[in-house]
Coordinates of C-alpha atoms in Angstrom, one line a residue:
Chain A
M1 CA 234.4 162.5 96.8
N2 CA 231.7 162.6 99.4
Q3 CA 233.0 163.2 102.8
I4 CA 231.6 160.5 105.3
K5 CA 229.9 162.9 108.1
R6 CA 230.2 161.4 111.4
L7 CA 227.1 161.2 113.5
Y8 CA 226.3 160.4 117.1
L9 CA 223.4 158.6 118.5
N10 CA 222.1 157.9 121.8
E11 CA 219.6 155.0 122.3
V12 CA 216.5 155.5 124.7
A13 CA 214.9 152.6 124.3
T14 CA 215.4 151.4 128.0
R15 CA 214.3 155.1 129.2
D16 CA 211.4 156.6 127.0
G17 CA 210.3 153.2 126.0
F18 CA 210.3 151.0 129.0
Q19 CA 208.8 153.7 131.0
N20 CA 205.4 153.2 128.9
E21 CA 205.3 149.6 129.2
A22 CA 202.5 148.0 131.6
A23 CA 204.4 145.0 132.7
F24 CA 207.4 145.0 134.7
I25 CA 210.7 143.9 132.8
D26 CA 213.0 142.6 134.9
T27 CA 215.8 143.7 136.3
D28 CA 218.1 141.1 135.0
D29 CA 216.8 141.7 131.3
K30 CA 217.5 145.2 131.2
I31 CA 220.6 144.8 132.2
A32 CA 221.3 142.0 129.9
L33 CA 219.9 144.1 127.0
I34 CA 221.7 147.5 128.0
D35 CA 224.8 145.4 128.1
A36 CA 224.0 144.2 124.6
L37 CA 223.5 147.9 123.4
S38 CA 227.0 148.8 124.8
A39 CA 228.5 146.6 122.2
C40 CA 226.4 148.3 119.1
G41 CA 229.0 151.4 119.1
Y42 CA 226.0 153.9 120.3
A43 CA 227.5 157.5 121.3
K44 CA 225.3 157.4 124.3
I45 CA 222.6 155.0 126.1
E46 CA 220.2 156.6 128.2
V47 CA 219.7 154.0 130.9
T48 CA 216.9 154.9 133.2
S49 CA 215.2 157.5 135.1
F50 CA 215.8 158.5 138.7
T51 CA 212.0 159.3 139.2
S52 CA 209.9 158.4 142.0
P53 CA 209.1 154.7 141.6
K54 CA 205.7 155.5 142.3
A55 CA 205.4 157.5 139.4
I56 CA 207.1 155.1 136.8
P57 CA 207.0 151.6 138.7
A58 CA 208.4 150.5 135.6
L59 CA 212.1 152.3 136.0
R60 CA 211.8 151.6 140.2
D61 CA 215.0 149.6 139.6
A62 CA 217.2 152.5 138.2
E63 CA 220.2 152.0 140.9
A64 CA 220.2 148.4 140.7
V65 CA 220.4 148.5 136.4
M66 CA 222.7 151.3 136.6
H67 CA 225.1 149.5 139.3
G68 CA 224.6 146.0 137.1
I69 CA 225.3 147.2 133.8
K70 CA 229.1 146.4 132.1
R71 CA 230.2 150.0 130.8
S72 CA 231.9 150.2 127.7
P73 CA 234.7 153.2 127.5
G74 CA 233.0 154.8 124.7
V75 CA 229.8 155.4 125.7
V76 CA 228.0 158.0 128.0
Y77 CA 225.6 156.6 130.2
T78 CA 223.1 159.2 130.8
V79 CA 220.0 159.2 132.8
L80 CA 216.4 161.2 133.4
V81 CA 216.5 163.2 136.6
P82 CA 213.6 165.3 137.4
N83 CA 214.4 167.1 140.8
V84 CA 217.6 167.3 143.1
R85 CA 216.3 163.8 145.0
G86 CA 216.7 162.0 141.6
A87 CA 220.1 163.9 140.9
E88 CA 221.5 162.5 144.1
R89 CA 220.5 159.0 143.3
A90 CA 222.0 159.5 139.8
L91 CA 224.9 160.6 141.0
S92 CA 225.7 158.1 143.7
C93 CA 225.4 155.5 141.0
R94 CA 228.3 157.4 139.1
V95 CA 226.3 158.3 135.7
D96 CA 228.3 160.2 133.0
E97 CA 225.6 162.8 132.3
V98 CA 222.0 163.5 133.9
N99 CA 219.2 164.1 131.4
L100 CA 216.4 167.0 132.5
V101 CA 213.3 167.7 131.1
M102 CA 210.7 170.1 130.4
S103 CA 208.3 171.1 127.9
V104 CA 208.4 174.5 125.9
S105 CA 204.4 174.7 126.0
E106 CA 202.5 175.6 129.3
S107 CA 199.7 173.2 128.7
H108 CA 202.1 170.3 128.1
N109 CA 204.3 170.8 130.8
R110 CA 201.1 171.1 133.2
A111 CA 200.0 167.5 131.4
N112 CA 203.3 165.7 131.5
L113 CA 205.1 167.0 134.7
R114 CA 202.1 168.6 136.8
M115 CA 203.9 172.1 137.3
T116 CA 203.9 175.3 135.6
R117 CA 207.3 175.8 133.3
E118 CA 208.6 177.9 135.4
Q119 CA 208.3 175.5 138.2
S120 CA 210.0 173.2 136.3
F121 CA 212.6 175.5 135.5
A122 CA 213.2 176.4 139.0
Q123 CA 213.6 172.8 140.2
L124 CA 215.9 171.9 137.2
A125 CA 218.1 175.0 138.2
D126 CA 218.4 173.5 141.3
V127 CA 219.4 170.5 140.1
I128 CA 222.1 172.0 137.8
D129 CA 223.5 173.5 141.1
A130 CA 223.5 170.3 142.5
V131 CA 225.3 168.6 139.5
R132 CA 227.7 171.3 138.6
G133 CA 231.1 171.0 139.4
T134 CA 230.9 167.0 139.8
G135 CA 232.2 166.5 136.6
V136 CA 228.9 165.0 135.4
A137 CA 227.5 166.3 132.1
I138 CA 224.0 168.2 131.9
N139 CA 221.7 167.8 128.9
V140 CA 218.1 169.3 129.0
S141 CA 215.5 167.8 126.4
L142 CA 213.1 170.2 125.7
S143 CA 209.5 168.6 125.2
T144 CA 206.8 169.9 122.6
A145 CA 209.7 172.1 120.6
M146 CA 208.0 171.6 117.3
G147 CA 204.6 171.5 118.5
C148 CA 202.4 171.0 121.5
P149 CA 199.2 168.6 121.2
M150 CA 197.1 171.1 123.3
E151 CA 198.2 174.5 122.3
G152 CA 199.5 173.6 118.5
D153 CA 202.3 175.4 117.4
V154 CA 205.0 176.6 119.8
P155 CA 206.9 179.3 118.2
I156 CA 210.4 179.0 117.4
P157 CA 211.6 182.1 119.4
T158 CA 209.8 180.7 122.8
V159 CA 212.0 177.5 121.9
L160 CA 215.2 179.6 121.9
D161 CA 214.1 181.6 124.6
W162 CA 214.3 178.2 126.5
M163 CA 217.4 177.0 125.4
A164 CA 218.7 180.4 126.4
R165 CA 218.0 180.1 129.8
F166 CA 219.5 176.8 130.1
A167 CA 222.4 177.7 128.0
Q168 CA 223.1 180.5 130.6
R169 CA 223.1 177.7 133.4
G170 CA 225.8 176.2 131.8
V171 CA 224.1 172.9 130.7
Q172 CA 226.2 171.1 127.7
G173 CA 223.7 170.1 125.7
V174 CA 219.8 170.7 124.6
T175 CA 217.7 168.2 123.0
L176 CA 214.8 169.3 120.8
C177 CA 211.8 167.0 121.0
D178 CA 209.1 166.5 118.9
T179 CA 207.3 164.9 121.6
T180 CA 204.2 164.1 119.7
G181 CA 205.3 163.9 116.3
M182 CA 204.0 167.2 115.2
A183 CA 207.3 168.2 113.5
Y184 CA 207.3 168.6 109.9
P185 CA 210.7 168.7 107.7
N186 CA 210.7 172.5 106.8
Q187 CA 210.2 173.5 110.3
V188 CA 212.6 171.3 111.5
R189 CA 215.1 172.9 109.3
E190 CA 214.4 176.3 110.3
L191 CA 214.6 175.5 113.9
C192 CA 217.6 174.0 113.6
E193 CA 219.4 176.5 111.7
R194 CA 218.3 178.9 114.1
A195 CA 219.3 176.8 117.2
R196 CA 222.7 176.1 115.7
E197 CA 223.2 179.7 114.5
Q198 CA 222.0 181.1 118.3
F199 CA 224.0 178.5 120.7
D200 CA 226.9 177.6 118.6
A201 CA 228.4 176.2 121.9
L202 CA 225.7 173.9 122.7
D203 CA 225.7 169.8 121.9
L204 CA 222.3 170.1 120.0
T205 CA 220.5 166.8 119.5
L206 CA 217.3 165.9 117.9
H207 CA 214.7 163.6 119.2
F208 CA 212.2 162.5 116.9
H209 CA 208.7 160.7 117.2
N210 CA 207.1 158.6 114.0
T211 CA 203.5 159.4 115.1
R212 CA 202.7 160.8 111.6
G213 CA 205.1 158.6 109.5
M214 CA 207.4 161.9 109.4
A215 CA 210.6 160.8 111.9
L216 CA 213.3 160.1 108.8
A217 CA 212.1 163.0 106.5
N218 CA 212.6 165.2 109.5
T219 CA 215.9 163.5 110.1
L220 CA 216.8 164.6 106.6
A221 CA 215.9 168.2 107.3
A222 CA 217.9 168.4 110.5
L223 CA 220.9 167.0 108.4
D224 CA 220.3 169.5 106.3
A225 CA 220.7 172.1 109.0
G226 CA 223.9 170.5 110.1
I227 CA 222.5 168.6 112.8
V228 CA 224.7 165.6 114.0
R229 CA 223.4 164.0 117.4
F230 CA 220.0 162.2 117.4
D231 CA 218.2 160.3 119.6
A232 CA 216.4 157.3 118.5
S233 CA 214.5 154.0 120.1
L234 CA 215.4 150.4 119.4
G235 CA 212.0 148.7 117.9
G236 CA 210.7 152.3 117.5
L237 CA 209.7 152.0 121.3
G238 CA 208.0 154.4 123.5
G239 CA 205.3 156.9 122.2
C240 CA 202.4 159.4 123.2
P241 CA 199.2 159.1 125.3
Y242 CA 197.7 161.5 122.9
A243 CA 198.1 159.1 119.8
P244 CA 197.1 155.8 120.9
G245 CA 198.3 153.1 118.4
A246 CA 200.3 155.4 116.6
T247 CA 203.7 154.4 116.3
G248 CA 206.3 155.8 119.0
N249 CA 209.9 157.0 118.8
V250 CA 212.0 157.1 115.7
C251 CA 213.2 153.3 115.0
T252 CA 216.8 153.1 115.9
E253 CA 216.9 150.5 113.3
E254 CA 215.2 152.1 110.5
L255 CA 217.1 155.6 111.5
V256 CA 220.5 153.7 111.0
H257 CA 219.6 151.3 107.8
M258 CA 218.6 154.8 106.1
L259 CA 221.4 156.5 107.5
E260 CA 224.1 153.9 106.4
L261 CA 222.9 154.1 103.2
D262 CA 223.1 157.5 102.5
G263 CA 226.6 157.5 103.0
Y264 CA 227.1 158.6 107.0
D265 CA 229.1 157.0 109.7
T266 CA 226.7 156.5 112.9
G267 CA 229.4 154.6 114.4
V268 CA 226.2 151.8 115.2
N269 CA 226.6 148.2 114.1
L270 CA 223.4 147.6 112.4
A271 CA 223.1 143.9 112.5
A272 CA 224.0 144.1 116.6
V273 CA 221.1 146.4 116.8
L274 CA 218.9 144.4 115.0
D275 CA 220.0 141.4 116.9
A276 CA 219.0 143.4 120.3
A277 CA 215.8 144.6 118.6
A278 CA 214.8 141.2 118.0
R279 CA 214.6 140.2 121.7
L280 CA 212.0 143.0 122.5
P281 CA 209.1 141.4 121.7
A282 CA 209.7 138.4 123.9
L283 CA 210.8 140.9 126.5
I284 CA 208.3 143.0 126.6
G285 CA 205.1 141.0 125.5
H286 CA 204.1 142.6 122.2
D287 CA 204.8 143.4 118.5
V288 CA 207.2 146.3 118.1
P289 CA 206.3 149.1 115.2
S290 CA 209.9 148.6 113.7
Q291 CA 209.7 147.9 109.8
I292 CA 213.1 146.5 109.4
L293 CA 212.6 144.1 111.7
K294 CA 210.0 142.7 109.4
A295 CA 210.9 143.5 106.2
G296 CA 214.8 143.1 106.9
R297 CA 217.5 145.5 105.4
R298 CA 217.5 146.2 101.9
T299 CA 220.4 144.0 101.0
D300 CA 218.6 141.1 102.8
L301 CA 218.1 139.4 99.5
H302 CA 215.3 136.6 98.6
P303 CA 215.6 133.8 96.9
L304 CA 213.2 133.6 93.2
P305 CA 210.0 131.9 94.4
Q306 CA 209.5 128.5 93.5
S307 CA 206.3 128.9 92.1
V308 CA 207.7 130.9 89.6
R309 CA 208.2 128.0 87.3
G310 CA 204.6 126.3 87.9
M311 CA 202.3 129.1 88.5
P312 CA 201.1 131.5 85.8
S313 CA 200.6 135.4 87.4
Q314 CA 199.9 138.6 86.2
R315 CA 200.0 140.2 89.7
A316 CA 201.9 143.1 88.6
F317 CA 203.1 144.4 91.7
S318 CA 204.5 147.7 90.7
Chain B
M1 CA 208.5 184.3 99.9
N2 CA 208.5 180.7 99.0
Q3 CA 206.4 180.0 95.8
I4 CA 203.9 177.5 95.9
K5 CA 204.6 174.7 94.0
R6 CA 202.2 172.5 92.7
L7 CA 202.1 168.7 92.9
Y8 CA 200.4 166.0 91.1
L9 CA 198.9 162.8 93.1
N10 CA 197.8 159.4 91.6
E11 CA 195.7 157.5 93.9
V12 CA 196.5 153.5 93.5
A13 CA 194.8 152.0 96.3
T14 CA 191.6 150.7 94.3
R15 CA 194.4 148.7 92.0
D16 CA 197.7 148.7 93.8
G17 CA 195.7 148.1 97.2
F18 CA 192.7 146.2 96.3
Q19 CA 194.7 143.3 94.1
N20 CA 196.0 142.1 97.3
E21 CA 193.1 141.8 99.7
A22 CA 191.9 138.3 99.8
A23 CA 188.4 139.0 100.4
F24 CA 186.4 140.2 97.5
I25 CA 185.2 144.0 97.7
D26 CA 181.7 144.1 96.4
T27 CA 181.6 146.5 92.7
D28 CA 179.2 148.8 94.2
D29 CA 181.5 149.6 97.6
K30 CA 184.5 150.0 94.9
I31 CA 182.4 152.1 93.0
A32 CA 181.1 154.5 95.8
L33 CA 185.0 154.7 97.5
I34 CA 186.2 155.6 93.8
D35 CA 183.6 158.3 93.5
A36 CA 184.4 159.6 97.0
L37 CA 188.0 159.7 95.7
S38 CA 187.1 161.5 92.5
A39 CA 185.8 164.7 94.9
C40 CA 189.4 164.9 96.8
G41 CA 191.1 166.6 94.2
Y42 CA 193.4 164.1 92.6
A43 CA 195.3 164.8 89.4
K44 CA 194.5 160.6 88.6
I45 CA 193.2 157.6 90.0
E46 CA 194.4 154.1 89.2
V47 CA 190.8 152.7 88.9
T48 CA 191.3 149.0 88.3
S49 CA 193.2 146.2 86.2
F50 CA 192.1 145.0 82.9
T51 CA 193.9 141.6 84.1
S52 CA 193.0 138.2 83.9
P53 CA 190.0 137.7 86.4
K54 CA 191.8 134.1 87.2
A55 CA 195.5 135.8 87.8
I56 CA 193.7 138.7 90.0
P57 CA 189.9 137.6 90.9
A58 CA 190.0 140.7 93.5
L59 CA 189.6 142.8 90.1
R60 CA 187.8 140.8 88.0
D61 CA 184.9 143.6 88.0
A62 CA 187.3 146.0 86.1
E63 CA 184.6 146.7 83.5
A64 CA 181.5 147.2 85.9
V65 CA 183.9 149.4 87.9
M66 CA 184.8 151.6 85.2
H67 CA 181.3 151.9 83.8
G68 CA 180.1 152.4 87.4
I69 CA 182.5 155.2 88.6
K70 CA 181.1 159.1 87.9
R71 CA 184.1 160.8 86.5
S72 CA 185.4 164.1 87.0
P73 CA 186.4 166.5 84.6
G74 CA 189.6 167.4 86.2
V75 CA 190.9 163.7 86.9
V76 CA 192.7 161.6 84.7
Y77 CA 191.2 157.7 85.2
T78 CA 194.0 155.2 84.2
V79 CA 194.1 151.5 84.6
L80 CA 196.8 148.7 84.5
V81 CA 196.7 146.7 81.5
P82 CA 199.2 143.4 81.2
N83 CA 198.5 143.1 77.2
V84 CA 196.4 143.5 73.8
R85 CA 193.3 141.6 75.5
G86 CA 193.6 144.0 78.6
A87 CA 194.4 147.3 76.3
E88 CA 191.0 146.2 74.1
R89 CA 188.8 145.9 77.3
A90 CA 190.2 149.0 78.6
L91 CA 189.5 150.8 75.5
S92 CA 185.9 149.7 75.5
C93 CA 185.6 151.4 78.7
R94 CA 187.0 154.8 77.6
V95 CA 189.7 154.8 80.4
D96 CA 191.9 158.2 80.1
E97 CA 195.1 156.3 80.2
V98 CA 196.5 153.0 80.0
N99 CA 199.4 152.0 82.8
L100 CA 201.5 149.2 81.7
V101 CA 204.2 147.3 84.1
M102 CA 207.3 145.4 83.7
S103 CA 210.3 145.2 86.1
V104 CA 213.5 146.6 85.4
S105 CA 215.2 143.3 87.0
E106 CA 215.3 140.1 85.0
S107 CA 214.5 138.2 88.4
H108 CA 211.8 139.8 89.3
N109 CA 210.1 140.4 86.3
R110 CA 210.0 136.5 86.3
A111 CA 208.5 136.0 89.7
N112 CA 206.2 138.8 89.1
L113 CA 204.8 138.4 85.6
R114 CA 206.6 134.9 84.6
M115 CA 208.0 136.3 81.4
T116 CA 211.4 137.4 80.8
R117 CA 212.1 141.3 80.3
E118 CA 212.5 141.2 76.7
Q119 CA 209.0 139.3 76.4
S120 CA 207.4 141.7 78.7
F121 CA 208.6 144.3 76.6
A122 CA 207.3 142.9 73.3
Q123 CA 204.0 142.3 74.9
L124 CA 203.8 145.7 76.2
A125 CA 204.9 147.2 72.7
D126 CA 202.2 145.6 71.1
V127 CA 199.9 147.1 73.7
I128 CA 201.4 150.5 72.7
D129 CA 200.7 149.8 68.9
A130 CA 197.2 149.1 70.0
V131 CA 196.5 151.8 72.1
R132 CA 198.7 154.5 69.7
G133 CA 196.6 156.8 67.8
T134 CA 193.0 156.2 69.9
G135 CA 193.8 159.4 72.4
V136 CA 194.3 157.3 75.4
A137 CA 197.6 158.1 77.3
I138 CA 200.3 155.7 78.0
N139 CA 201.7 155.6 81.2
V140 CA 204.7 152.7 81.6
S141 CA 205.3 151.8 85.6
L142 CA 208.8 150.2 85.7
S143 CA 209.2 148.1 89.1
T144 CA 212.5 147.3 90.8
A145 CA 213.6 151.0 89.8
M146 CA 215.6 151.6 93.3
G147 CA 216.5 147.7 93.8
C148 CA 215.2 144.3 93.1
P149 CA 214.6 141.9 96.1
M150 CA 215.9 139.0 94.4
E151 CA 219.4 140.6 92.8
G152 CA 219.9 143.9 94.7
D153 CA 221.1 147.1 93.3
V154 CA 219.8 147.6 89.9
P155 CA 222.1 149.9 88.1
I156 CA 221.1 153.5 87.0
P157 CA 222.2 152.9 83.7
T158 CA 219.9 149.5 83.2
V159 CA 216.7 152.1 84.5
L160 CA 217.6 154.9 81.9
D161 CA 218.0 151.9 79.1
W162 CA 214.3 150.8 79.8
M163 CA 212.9 154.4 79.8
A164 CA 214.8 155.2 76.7
R165 CA 213.0 151.8 75.1
F166 CA 209.5 153.3 76.0
A167 CA 210.3 156.5 75.2
Q168 CA 211.3 155.8 71.6
R169 CA 207.9 153.8 71.4
G170 CA 206.2 157.4 72.4
V171 CA 204.8 156.6 75.9
Q172 CA 203.9 159.9 77.7
G173 CA 205.0 159.0 81.3
V174 CA 207.0 156.8 83.3
T175 CA 206.8 156.1 87.0
L176 CA 209.8 154.6 88.8
C177 CA 208.6 152.1 91.3
D178 CA 210.2 151.4 94.7
T179 CA 208.7 148.2 94.4
T180 CA 209.7 146.4 97.5
G181 CA 211.0 149.8 99.4
M182 CA 214.6 149.3 98.7
A183 CA 215.1 153.0 97.9
Y184 CA 216.8 155.2 99.8
P185 CA 217.4 159.3 99.7
N186 CA 220.4 159.4 98.1
Q187 CA 219.6 157.1 95.4
V188 CA 216.2 158.7 94.9
R189 CA 217.9 162.0 94.2
E190 CA 220.7 160.7 91.7
L191 CA 217.9 158.3 89.9
C192 CA 216.0 161.4 89.4
E193 CA 218.0 163.7 88.7
R194 CA 219.6 161.5 85.8
A195 CA 216.3 160.3 84.4
R196 CA 215.0 164.0 84.7
E197 CA 218.0 165.0 82.5
Q198 CA 217.4 162.2 80.0
F199 CA 214.2 162.4 79.4
D200 CA 212.5 165.9 79.8
A201 CA 209.4 165.3 77.5
L202 CA 208.3 162.4 79.8
D203 CA 206.1 162.9 82.4
L204 CA 208.1 161.3 85.4
T205 CA 206.4 159.9 88.5
L206 CA 207.5 158.3 91.5
H207 CA 205.9 155.4 93.4
F208 CA 207.2 154.7 96.6
H209 CA 206.6 152.0 99.4
N210 CA 207.2 152.2 103.1
T211 CA 208.6 148.7 103.6
R212 CA 211.3 149.9 105.6
G213 CA 210.0 153.3 106.9
M214 CA 211.6 155.7 104.5
A215 CA 208.9 156.6 101.8
L216 CA 208.2 160.2 103.3
A217 CA 212.0 160.6 103.2
N218 CA 212.5 159.3 99.5
T219 CA 209.6 161.6 98.7
L220 CA 211.8 164.7 99.8
A221 CA 214.7 163.3 98.1
A222 CA 212.4 163.4 95.0
L223 CA 211.3 166.8 95.4
D224 CA 214.6 167.9 95.6
A225 CA 215.8 166.6 92.3
G226 CA 212.6 168.4 90.7
I227 CA 209.8 165.6 90.7
V228 CA 205.9 166.7 91.0
R229 CA 204.2 163.6 90.2
F230 CA 203.6 160.7 93.0
D231 CA 201.7 157.6 93.3
A232 CA 200.4 156.9 96.8
S233 CA 197.9 154.7 98.4
L234 CA 195.0 155.2 100.6
G235 CA 195.6 154.0 104.1
G236 CA 198.9 152.8 103.0
L237 CA 197.3 149.8 101.2
G238 CA 199.3 147.4 98.9
G239 CA 202.2 145.6 100.0
C240 CA 204.8 143.0 98.8
P241 CA 204.8 139.5 99.2
Y242 CA 208.7 139.6 100.4
A243 CA 208.1 141.7 103.5
P244 CA 205.1 139.8 105.3
G245 CA 203.7 142.1 108.0
A246 CA 205.4 145.5 106.4
T247 CA 203.9 148.3 105.5
G248 CA 202.7 148.8 101.9
N249 CA 202.7 151.5 99.4
V250 CA 203.5 155.3 100.6
C251 CA 200.3 156.2 102.4
T252 CA 197.9 159.0 100.6
E253 CA 196.8 161.2 103.8
E254 CA 200.5 160.7 105.4
L255 CA 202.0 162.2 102.1
V256 CA 199.5 165.2 101.6
H257 CA 199.7 165.7 105.2
M258 CA 203.8 165.9 104.9
L259 CA 203.5 168.1 101.9
E260 CA 200.9 170.3 102.6
L261 CA 202.7 171.3 106.0
D262 CA 206.1 171.9 103.9
G263 CA 203.7 174.2 101.6
Y264 CA 203.1 172.6 98.6
D265 CA 200.1 172.6 96.8
T266 CA 198.9 168.7 96.4
G267 CA 195.4 169.7 95.0
V268 CA 194.1 167.0 97.2
N269 CA 191.8 168.0 100.1
L270 CA 193.2 166.1 103.0
A271 CA 190.1 165.9 105.3
A272 CA 188.3 164.3 102.4
V273 CA 190.8 161.8 102.1
L274 CA 191.1 161.1 105.9
D275 CA 187.0 160.7 105.3
A276 CA 187.8 158.0 102.5
A277 CA 190.1 156.4 104.0
A278 CA 188.3 155.8 107.4
R279 CA 186.2 153.9 105.0
L280 CA 188.7 151.1 104.5
P281 CA 189.0 149.3 107.4
A282 CA 185.1 147.9 107.3
L283 CA 185.6 147.8 103.6
I284 CA 188.8 145.1 103.1
G285 CA 188.2 143.5 107.1
H286 CA 191.4 145.1 108.1
D287 CA 193.2 147.7 109.8
V288 CA 195.4 149.9 107.5
P289 CA 199.1 151.2 107.8
S290 CA 197.8 154.8 107.9
Q291 CA 199.7 156.8 110.9
I292 CA 197.4 159.8 110.3
L293 CA 194.1 157.7 110.7
K294 CA 195.5 156.9 114.1
A295 CA 197.4 160.1 115.5
G296 CA 195.3 162.5 113.5
R297 CA 196.7 165.6 111.9
R298 CA 198.9 167.5 113.4
T299 CA 196.6 170.3 113.9
D300 CA 194.3 168.0 115.5
L301 CA 194.6 169.4 119.3
H302 CA 194.0 167.6 122.4
P303 CA 192.2 169.0 125.6
L304 CA 194.5 169.1 128.6
P305 CA 193.9 165.8 130.3
Q306 CA 191.3 165.7 133.2
S307 CA 193.4 164.1 135.4
V308 CA 196.1 166.9 135.7
R309 CA 194.4 168.3 138.6
G310 CA 194.2 165.1 140.3
M311 CA 197.3 162.5 139.7
P312 CA 200.8 163.4 140.4
S313 CA 203.2 162.6 137.4
Q314 CA 206.6 162.7 136.7
R315 CA 206.1 160.7 133.5
A316 CA 208.5 162.8 131.3
F317 CA 207.7 162.1 127.6
S318 CA 210.0 163.5 125.9

């Protein structure tokens, strides 16, 4: 008998997805969507970002959103925090966790955060000092952990070194991010195995993008290596400025659909997630990459076409 | 040291893809594309379909295409053949292989081919009798082998039974087709293991669709089970009438890109395939699902954006 393995999903659409949207999404709509997500069974929801309203105007309503949502007792509500000012704002909203971000490649950190990695680390170390002792958990998302769009491969020891520096500062979790969809399965397997080996006390999360179609394949490789925590984005929202037109973050409903079929317990109710994802196009004003929204679940059967009796055919769909 | 494993790819875009196109693609354009594909290193190319021109007008130029292409010595040129008339036409064009198609689920066979499975089998048995002894190889593509959009799950013994009936007739190869993208990794692994165990003399090929985003994940599962032959479609062309708007066949360039990164020898030159795929939108008059065409290969690096020096940012792409 197979043992059902419990996985833990973190929904990032309202932060990693919405930060990219050109049109402002009404605060009430954000709150309504997050409340719907709170009922879906996620382990964690990345609600918003306490960055400067000038830097990310799409998320300028972070306080209002955090105060407006109804919190579900089983869910960890996390927010992105770039600096001490952001941490103070987040703490005043009683978040469960703060998520810090920096890149493990120098060029991407400069392009994304306009700082050197050392400057970022110093800034995030101040955040950690500000948050330590408050009872709020700290996670660090390491961008470009599986490749940098400017530098190419990032050596695994570089990734492990940055993990070590944050582990020494006492963070509870690290997320390895495939920021621009450069990860491939054998690389993921090796990185995850080495990270788990070296940091068995850290909560390790994998964050995939489907930029080159490999997000679900990479998920299988991470599962092989014993990973149980994954970020995902409703509808596949989110993306990367270096791949215009390409799909974004791994799509929550595609991930849950596959994991459920493969016998995992994701905690997440797929039907409820699909209902939430179906709201997105109206909310953001454009289509989303999600395939499952278009094709339905594998178990959504179709009637025999009416035309079968009338029309001859040798279409031979294989 | 890892041993480099050789895989064998069959390009199906000019048959499985083009049969779905509403606008007729000029015969000369088809020939030029197939000639380009012949230089890419595929093991096999499914050139066209010798079906009734009324049933699939898009491929009504099957003879002209077969006669017009320049054949590369290393490539097997295969064609779809629905009946003895089609087989005669194909044999007159000196094809290397004929590919026969039927569904392993009754409802899909009726919807797709307007026959019962037994009627299809009888018709294909006649084709096998007509081709046997000519030196032309015979492959059978079994549709809905991982699920039927009308019936749901197809029991593995049903798939194995149809394989057995064709194996007894002396075909050289069987392709297991995930016609509407219902396959999931653990199912693929089990089906492939059992099929290989029972039919070790048959050339076994896997044919995935990316309808629900799982094509590359399913490929990993098939590789785990020892499969070395895969169908793929340039640009991700092709698709299924039950999932409007969803992506189609597994995309050749996405498949090759992942397999190469994972250390397999696909025989296929990715740069040449990308050049060929880049021609498709002009040829067919619309965009293709391929992510790699949009995002580039993982090794296609980007310069540091000019804006880094000027503009502050806390966009924090993870």
